[in-house]
Amino acid sequence: MRKKVILMTGAAGEIGHSLIQRLSDEGRAEIVTLDLKPLDPEIARRVRHPIAGSILDRALLETILAEYAVETVFHLAAQLSTRAEFSPVAAHEVNVNGTLNLLEFAQAQGRGQGRSVTFLYPSSIAVYGFASLEEKHAAGRVREYQYTEPITMYGCNKLYCEQLGRYYSRHYRQLDVETGRSWVDFRSIRFPGLISAFTVPSGGTSDYAPEMIHHAARNVPYDCFVRPDTRIPFMAMPDAVDALLALAAADRSRLTQTVYNIAAFNPSAEEIQQMVLASFPDARIGYRPDLKRQAIVDSWPEAVDDSKARADWGFSPRYGLESAFADYLIPNIRERYRR
Ligand code: SER
């Protein structure tokens, strides 16, 4: 009998780091991870089998298929929005072809086991795209189907893979009488910018918020790369992890869509700065907008409508802006940098 496990790609990234801790604290299923980068030793010891490798390596995916009965896939591996703009073709390779490989993997797993594989896919506010700041301000809270004209390669990749996932879930090989059955139960969350107390992101465009906080905690000056009035949605990492687990556990019959917005708070860069200064009054935070990265953030919504996630699977974040700082970020960051 093959071992029943969770497969997590991109496990060395920020979401993976927190998700592995949560899953192992709760003694849930055993975890197999796949990432090019090694896991932190503290995280690796919580994993049954950390595999160093690429989601583009189909032979490697075949060996995982033969060895394990994967019940749930958390497909977290991706090149984020800033990094992807420097090598768009490589980003497309990882973000789209990598996802296609994982969907095929899940389909084969499900067929082999005779039961659907739950496939969790983090999408992003980067799937949205406004033509101008005026349009962004006028739009306010956006629904899942509105303004989906992303301006980044990463946003295009995420939007298309949401569609691929829906296809694998509902319409896979629809003309094939023999094998035309979907074994993939695809579920996706469009995450806002995420802020963790324990890790810092790399290669994203919402990175200014976590960078501002972590620099202040380390007493290192920071120049924010967007204007003070820049506003997009953010969320504390524990709420992001809770959301993934809640959507994974949701009764499929209650899910009316495959892709869901979720929201927590929508601060401007200046409001984040003020929260940081309240705890680290001597923090040196300036502004030096990078006009190109600014344009990307300006194309993202200032708020999203998450009423479907609340109604279908009970999404309800623990942290607002104040409580995220007071109860999660500041105490843990102080402890981390001992300040
Ligand atoms: N946080 C991501 C980024 O900045 C968006 O999903 O690329």
Tab-separated table of C-alpha atoms and ligand atoms in Angstrom:
chain	number	residue	atom	x	y	z
A	1	MET	CA	0.000	0.000	0.000
A	2	ARG	CA	1.274	3.431	-0.922
A	3	LYS	CA	1.507	5.935	1.928
A	4	LYS	CA	-1.258	8.552	2.163
A	5	VAL	CA	0.237	12.027	2.177
A	6	ILE	CA	-0.166	15.715	1.423
A	7	LEU	CA	2.055	16.994	-1.395
A	8	MET	CA	3.255	20.590	-1.084
A	9	THR	CA	5.191	22.344	-3.847
A	10	GLY	CA	7.071	25.580	-3.186
A	11	ALA	CA	7.268	24.440	0.418
A	12	ALA	CA	10.364	26.527	1.187
A	13	GLY	CA	8.441	29.731	0.463
A	14	GLU	CA	6.569	31.913	2.914
A	15	ILE	CA	3.164	30.220	2.803
A	16	GLY	CA	4.772	26.776	2.839
A	17	HIS	CA	6.792	27.627	5.917
A	18	SER	CA	3.695	28.568	7.920
A	19	LEU	CA	1.471	25.868	6.469
A	20	ILE	CA	3.918	23.076	7.331
A	21	GLN	CA	4.154	24.350	10.906
A	22	ARG	CA	0.375	24.393	11.242
A	23	LEU	CA	-0.174	20.977	9.676
A	24	SER	CA	2.508	19.342	11.769
A	25	ASP	CA	1.435	21.082	15.011
A	26	GLU	CA	-2.003	19.643	14.464
A	27	GLY	CA	-0.586	16.217	13.675
A	28	ARG	CA	-2.487	16.058	10.426
A	29	ALA	CA	-1.411	13.918	7.491
A	30	GLU	CA	2.196	13.335	6.613
A	31	ILE	CA	3.733	15.826	4.236
A	32	VAL	CA	5.911	15.342	1.171
A	33	THR	CA	7.458	18.563	-0.124
A	34	LEU	CA	8.904	19.525	-3.471
A	35	ASP	CA	11.055	22.625	-3.830
A	36	LEU	CA	14.253	23.638	-5.582
A	37	LYS	CA	15.457	25.228	-2.352
A	38	PRO	CA	16.138	23.287	0.831
A	39	LEU	CA	13.686	23.725	3.697
A	40	ASP	CA	14.769	25.395	6.933
A	41	PRO	CA	16.035	22.578	9.158
A	42	GLU	CA	13.345	23.403	11.741
A	43	ILE	CA	10.695	22.957	9.043
A	44	ALA	CA	12.315	19.970	7.336
A	45	ARG	CA	12.121	17.871	10.493
A	46	ARG	CA	8.327	18.238	10.400
A	47	VAL	CA	8.140	16.737	6.908
A	48	ARG	CA	8.101	13.048	6.036
A	49	HIS	CA	10.022	13.424	2.794
A	50	PRO	CA	11.479	16.752	1.629
A	51	ILE	CA	12.327	16.356	-2.044
A	52	ALA	CA	14.752	18.783	-3.712
A	53	GLY	CA	13.590	19.189	-7.272
A	54	SER	CA	11.560	21.024	-9.860
A	55	ILE	CA	7.859	20.946	-10.670
A	56	LEU	CA	8.999	20.913	-14.301
A	57	ASP	CA	10.677	17.525	-13.817
A	58	ARG	CA	7.979	15.105	-14.974
A	59	ALA	CA	10.109	12.029	-14.273
A	60	LEU	CA	10.395	13.150	-10.668
A	61	LEU	CA	6.627	13.646	-10.460
A	62	GLU	CA	6.214	10.096	-11.803
A	63	THR	CA	8.334	8.686	-8.996
A	64	ILE	CA	6.269	10.580	-6.395
A	65	LEU	CA	3.142	9.212	-8.078
A	66	ALA	CA	4.440	5.656	-7.788
A	67	GLU	CA	5.508	5.980	-4.183
A	68	TYR	CA	2.696	7.932	-2.541
A	69	ALA	CA	-1.081	8.164	-2.463
A	70	VAL	CA	-1.482	11.937	-2.460
A	71	GLU	CA	-4.852	13.019	-1.070
A	72	THR	CA	-4.313	16.781	-1.140
A	73	VAL	CA	-1.990	18.976	-3.192
A	74	PHE	CA	-0.982	22.446	-2.022
A	75	HIS	CA	0.611	23.796	-5.168
A	76	LEU	CA	2.424	26.846	-3.811
A	77	ALA	CA	5.420	27.033	-6.167
A	78	ALA	CA	5.503	30.198	-8.288
A	79	GLN	CA	7.668	33.063	-9.422
A	80	LEU	CA	6.140	36.239	-7.963
A	81	SER	CA	5.203	39.393	-9.798
A	82	THR	CA	8.394	41.462	-9.666
A	83	ARG	CA	10.739	38.583	-10.381
A	84	ALA	CA	8.571	37.353	-13.250
A	85	GLU	CA	8.903	40.681	-15.097
A	86	PHE	CA	12.658	40.173	-15.422
A	87	SER	CA	12.283	36.784	-17.122
A	88	PRO	CA	8.695	36.425	-18.316
A	89	VAL	CA	9.231	33.280	-20.376
A	90	ALA	CA	10.939	31.486	-17.501
A	91	ALA	CA	8.124	32.652	-15.192
A	92	HIS	CA	5.527	31.321	-17.604
A	93	GLU	CA	7.366	28.014	-17.678
A	94	VAL	CA	7.261	27.675	-13.895
A	95	ASN	CA	3.892	29.279	-13.227
A	96	VAL	CA	1.882	27.759	-16.077
A	97	ASN	CA	3.670	24.614	-17.253
A	98	GLY	CA	4.520	23.738	-13.667
A	99	THR	CA	0.853	24.042	-12.709
A	100	LEU	CA	-0.201	21.973	-15.712
A	101	ASN	CA	2.217	19.246	-14.594
A	102	LEU	CA	0.742	19.274	-11.099
A	103	LEU	CA	-2.833	19.144	-12.405
A	104	GLU	CA	-1.918	16.144	-14.574
A	105	PHE	CA	-0.238	14.602	-11.547
A	106	ALA	CA	-3.374	15.108	-9.440
A	107	GLN	CA	-5.584	13.690	-12.185
A	108	ALA	CA	-3.384	10.568	-12.400
A	109	GLN	CA	-3.341	10.251	-8.606
A	110	GLY	CA	-7.105	10.531	-8.373
A	111	ARG	CA	-7.678	8.035	-11.163
A	112	GLY	CA	-5.262	5.586	-9.524
A	113	GLN	CA	-6.952	5.884	-6.131
A	114	GLY	CA	-10.525	6.056	-7.435
A	115	ARG	CA	-11.135	9.236	-5.447
A	116	SER	CA	-10.741	12.933	-6.138
A	117	VAL	CA	-7.566	14.704	-5.139
A	118	THR	CA	-8.180	18.077	-3.486
A	119	PHE	CA	-5.983	20.647	-5.217
A	120	LEU	CA	-5.365	23.954	-3.424
A	121	TYR	CA	-4.044	26.754	-5.561
A	122	PRO	CA	-3.010	30.179	-4.271
A	123	SER	CA	-3.977	32.816	-6.783
A	124	SER	CA	-3.584	36.537	-6.208
A	125	ILE	CA	-4.941	40.056	-6.402
A	126	ALA	CA	-2.432	40.299	-9.273
A	127	VAL	CA	-5.101	38.775	-11.556
A	128	TYR	CA	-6.829	42.158	-11.479
A	129	GLY	CA	-5.737	45.047	-13.644
A	130	PHE	CA	-6.878	48.633	-13.842
A	131	ALA	CA	-6.108	50.888	-16.742
A	132	SER	CA	-5.656	53.916	-14.462
A	133	LEU	CA	-5.622	55.024	-10.832
A	134	GLU	CA	-8.937	56.781	-11.416
A	135	GLU	CA	-10.479	53.485	-12.465
A	136	LYS	CA	-8.983	51.756	-9.400
A	137	HIS	CA	-10.392	54.350	-7.007
A	138	ALA	CA	-13.787	54.319	-8.694
A	139	ALA	CA	-13.983	50.494	-8.609
A	140	GLY	CA	-13.630	50.153	-4.819
A	141	ARG	CA	-14.240	46.528	-3.725
A	142	VAL	CA	-14.022	44.223	-6.709
A	143	ARG	CA	-15.844	40.936	-7.288
A	144	GLU	CA	-14.058	37.855	-8.640
A	145	TYR	CA	-15.208	38.377	-12.220
A	146	GLN	CA	-14.502	42.110	-12.497
A	147	TYR	CA	-11.453	43.884	-13.939
A	148	THR	CA	-9.523	40.720	-14.727
A	149	GLU	CA	-7.054	42.241	-17.169
A	150	PRO	CA	-3.714	41.813	-15.401
A	151	ILE	CA	-0.695	43.844	-16.478
A	152	THR	CA	1.973	41.424	-15.205
A	153	MET	CA	3.163	38.051	-16.468
A	154	TYR	CA	2.536	36.648	-12.980
A	155	GLY	CA	-1.048	37.970	-12.992
A	156	CYS	CA	-1.684	36.496	-16.441
A	157	ASN	CA	-0.255	33.166	-15.300
A	158	LYS	CA	-2.389	33.045	-12.164
A	159	LEU	CA	-5.560	34.019	-14.013
A	160	TYR	CA	-5.009	31.379	-16.681
A	161	CYS	CA	-4.171	28.663	-14.145
A	162	GLU	CA	-7.402	29.416	-12.294
A	163	GLN	CA	-9.125	28.600	-15.570
A	164	LEU	CA	-7.026	25.489	-16.097
A	165	GLY	CA	-7.954	24.295	-12.633
A	166	ARG	CA	-11.651	24.822	-13.308
A	167	TYR	CA	-11.243	22.901	-16.556
A	168	TYR	CA	-9.525	19.976	-14.817
A	169	SER	CA	-12.175	20.015	-12.100
A	170	ARG	CA	-15.262	20.176	-14.294
A	171	HIS	CA	-14.615	19.548	-17.958
A	172	TYR	CA	-11.512	17.380	-18.255
A	173	ARG	CA	-11.444	15.347	-21.492
A	174	GLN	CA	-15.139	15.981	-21.888
A	175	LEU	CA	-15.354	14.227	-25.259
A	176	ASP	CA	-13.560	11.082	-24.178
A	177	VAL	CA	-16.125	8.443	-23.205
A	178	GLU	CA	-13.621	6.022	-21.682
A	179	THR	CA	-11.418	8.224	-19.537
A	180	GLY	CA	-13.268	11.500	-19.486
A	181	ARG	CA	-13.741	11.822	-15.784
A	182	SER	CA	-12.210	14.470	-13.592
A	183	TRP	CA	-10.398	13.353	-10.483
A	184	VAL	CA	-9.208	16.825	-9.524
A	185	ASP	CA	-11.144	18.894	-7.004
A	186	PHE	CA	-9.604	22.301	-7.693
A	187	ARG	CA	-10.029	25.124	-5.173
A	188	SER	CA	-8.329	28.495	-5.371
A	189	ILE	CA	-7.963	31.578	-3.186
A	190	ARG	CA	-6.960	34.983	-4.518
A	191	PHE	CA	-4.656	36.144	-1.768
A	192	PRO	CA	-3.962	39.766	-0.930
A	193	GLY	CA	-0.416	40.770	0.009
A	194	LEU	CA	0.660	38.551	2.893
A	195	ILE	CA	2.630	39.638	5.945
A	196	SER	CA	4.431	37.107	8.107
A	197	ALA	CA	6.231	37.760	11.379
A	198	PHE	CA	8.668	34.942	10.709
A	199	THR	CA	9.682	35.204	7.056
A	200	VAL	CA	10.181	37.919	4.440
A	201	PRO	CA	9.034	37.516	0.858
A	202	SER	CA	11.251	37.761	-2.185
A	203	GLY	CA	10.349	38.763	-5.699
A	204	GLY	CA	6.874	40.143	-5.034
A	205	THR	CA	5.512	43.662	-5.527
A	206	SER	CA	3.516	43.813	-2.289
A	207	ASP	CA	6.831	43.249	-0.479
A	208	TYR	CA	7.051	46.872	0.706
A	209	ALA	CA	4.734	46.186	3.653
A	210	PRO	CA	6.600	43.232	5.158
A	211	GLU	CA	9.951	44.851	4.272
A	212	MET	CA	8.993	48.052	6.115
A	213	ILE	CA	8.040	46.127	9.250
A	214	HIS	CA	11.023	43.771	9.304
A	215	HIS	CA	13.522	46.574	8.574
A	216	ALA	CA	12.113	48.630	11.441
A	217	ALA	CA	12.339	45.660	13.783
A	218	ARG	CA	15.992	45.165	12.813
A	219	ASN	CA	16.627	48.917	13.161
A	220	VAL	CA	17.651	49.179	9.501
A	221	PRO	CA	16.517	52.220	7.465
A	222	TYR	CA	13.988	51.493	4.731
A	223	ASP	CA	12.950	53.374	1.609
A	224	CYS	CA	9.479	52.298	0.573
A	225	PHE	CA	9.251	51.743	-3.200
A	226	VAL	CA	5.648	52.998	-3.512
A	227	ARG	CA	3.972	56.324	-2.668
A	228	PRO	CA	2.510	56.809	0.841
A	229	ASP	CA	-1.063	56.876	-0.499
A	230	THR	CA	-0.738	53.474	-2.238
A	231	ARG	CA	-3.511	51.162	-1.068
A	232	ILE	CA	-3.979	47.420	-1.654
A	233	PRO	CA	-5.383	44.575	0.468
A	234	PHE	CA	-3.125	42.775	2.954
A	235	MET	CA	-3.538	39.888	5.381
A	236	ALA	CA	-1.613	38.369	8.286
A	237	MET	CA	-0.087	35.005	7.411
A	238	PRO	CA	-2.031	32.952	10.014
A	239	ASP	CA	-5.290	34.013	8.364
A	240	ALA	CA	-3.951	32.971	4.965
A	241	VAL	CA	-3.055	29.530	6.306
A	242	ASP	CA	-6.410	29.212	8.067
A	243	ALA	CA	-8.143	30.103	4.824
A	244	LEU	CA	-6.289	27.446	2.834
A	245	LEU	CA	-7.154	24.803	5.425
A	246	ALA	CA	-10.784	25.913	5.659
A	247	LEU	CA	-11.231	25.822	1.903
A	248	ALA	CA	-9.506	22.428	1.737
A	249	ALA	CA	-11.910	21.054	4.352
A	250	ALA	CA	-15.064	22.635	2.913
A	251	ASP	CA	-17.918	20.452	1.749
A	252	ARG	CA	-17.648	20.396	-2.026
A	253	SER	CA	-21.393	20.664	-2.501
A	254	ARG	CA	-21.318	24.098	-0.822
A	255	LEU	CA	-18.712	25.559	-3.166
A	256	THR	CA	-20.438	27.624	-5.828
A	257	GLN	CA	-17.198	28.661	-7.539
A	258	THR	CA	-13.646	27.410	-7.875
A	259	VAL	CA	-11.940	30.743	-7.155
A	260	TYR	CA	-12.530	32.982	-4.127
A	261	ASN	CA	-11.429	36.447	-3.015
A	262	ILE	CA	-10.560	36.811	0.646
A	263	ALA	CA	-9.993	40.081	2.491
A	264	ALA	CA	-8.772	41.332	5.873
A	265	PHE	CA	-7.534	44.958	5.804
A	266	ASN	CA	-6.669	47.521	3.151
A	267	PRO	CA	-4.082	49.954	4.500
A	268	SER	CA	-2.199	52.624	2.582
A	269	ALA	CA	1.600	52.433	2.772
A	270	GLU	CA	1.468	55.435	5.092
A	271	GLU	CA	-0.993	53.702	7.430
A	272	ILE	CA	1.378	50.732	7.618
A	273	GLN	CA	4.221	53.145	8.372
A	274	GLN	CA	2.182	54.680	11.211
A	275	MET	CA	1.485	51.247	12.689
A	276	VAL	CA	5.201	50.448	12.510
A	277	LEU	CA	6.194	53.775	14.121
A	278	ALA	CA	3.749	53.197	16.975
A	279	SER	CA	5.816	50.168	18.012
A	280	PHE	CA	9.254	51.231	16.763
A	281	PRO	CA	9.248	55.045	17.193
A	282	ASP	CA	12.857	55.429	16.032
A	283	ALA	CA	12.285	53.505	12.772
A	284	ARG	CA	13.720	55.332	9.765
A	285	ILE	CA	11.201	54.910	6.938
A	286	GLY	CA	11.349	57.048	3.814
A	287	TYR	CA	9.744	56.935	0.387
A	288	ARG	CA	11.541	56.493	-2.883
A	289	PRO	CA	8.880	55.313	-5.340
A	290	ASP	CA	10.029	53.034	-8.123
A	291	LEU	CA	7.663	54.195	-10.842
A	292	LYS	CA	7.562	50.835	-12.584
A	293	ARG	CA	6.768	48.797	-9.492
A	294	GLN	CA	4.372	51.562	-8.459
A	295	ALA	CA	2.462	51.073	-11.705
A	296	ILE	CA	2.031	47.368	-10.921
A	297	VAL	CA	0.645	48.052	-7.440
A	298	ASP	CA	-1.577	50.798	-8.859
A	299	SER	CA	-3.090	48.220	-11.224
A	300	TRP	CA	-4.201	46.085	-8.254
A	301	PRO	CA	-7.480	46.783	-6.439
A	302	GLU	CA	-7.633	48.714	-3.178
A	303	ALA	CA	-10.157	46.204	-1.817
A	304	VAL	CA	-11.844	42.959	-2.821
A	305	ASP	CA	-15.324	41.633	-2.153
A	306	ASP	CA	-15.056	38.313	-0.302
A	307	SER	CA	-18.749	37.715	0.345
A	308	LYS	CA	-18.692	34.417	-1.601
A	309	ALA	CA	-15.888	32.978	0.554
A	310	ARG	CA	-17.762	34.015	3.683
A	311	ALA	CA	-21.025	32.492	2.488
A	312	ASP	CA	-19.713	29.273	0.912
A	313	TRP	CA	-17.041	28.114	3.370
A	314	GLY	CA	-17.260	30.453	6.330
A	315	PHE	CA	-14.159	32.560	5.717
A	316	SER	CA	-13.676	35.019	8.561
A	317	PRO	CA	-10.219	36.455	9.304
A	318	ARG	CA	-8.971	36.708	12.872
A	319	TYR	CA	-6.886	39.830	12.329
A	320	GLY	CA	-7.704	43.389	11.296
A	321	LEU	CA	-4.911	45.935	10.827
A	322	GLU	CA	-4.632	46.872	14.521
A	323	SER	CA	-4.893	43.349	15.894
A	324	ALA	CA	-2.516	41.969	13.247
A	325	PHE	CA	0.142	44.349	14.563
A	326	ALA	CA	-0.708	44.171	18.275
A	327	ASP	CA	-1.371	40.453	18.646
A	328	TYR	CA	0.650	38.784	15.913
A	329	LEU	CA	3.286	40.859	14.102
A	330	ILE	CA	4.891	42.999	16.780
A	331	PRO	CA	5.223	40.404	19.584
A	332	ASN	CA	6.594	37.739	17.250
A	333	ILE	CA	8.891	40.099	15.345
A	334	ARG	CA	10.292	41.521	18.600
A	335	GLU	CA	10.980	37.994	19.745
A	336	ARG	CA	12.545	37.095	16.399
A	337	TYR	CA	14.983	40.051	16.362
A	338	ARG	CA	15.032	40.414	20.155
A	339	ARG	CA	14.057	44.107	20.187
B	1	SER	N1	2.273	39.151	-3.207
B	1	SER	C1	2.404	38.779	-4.588
B	1	SER	C2	3.368	39.625	-5.298
B	1	SER	O1	3.631	40.701	-4.822
B	1	SER	C3	1.116	38.892	-5.271
B	1	SER	O2	0.440	37.698	-5.160
B	1	SER	O3	3.813	39.239	-6.330
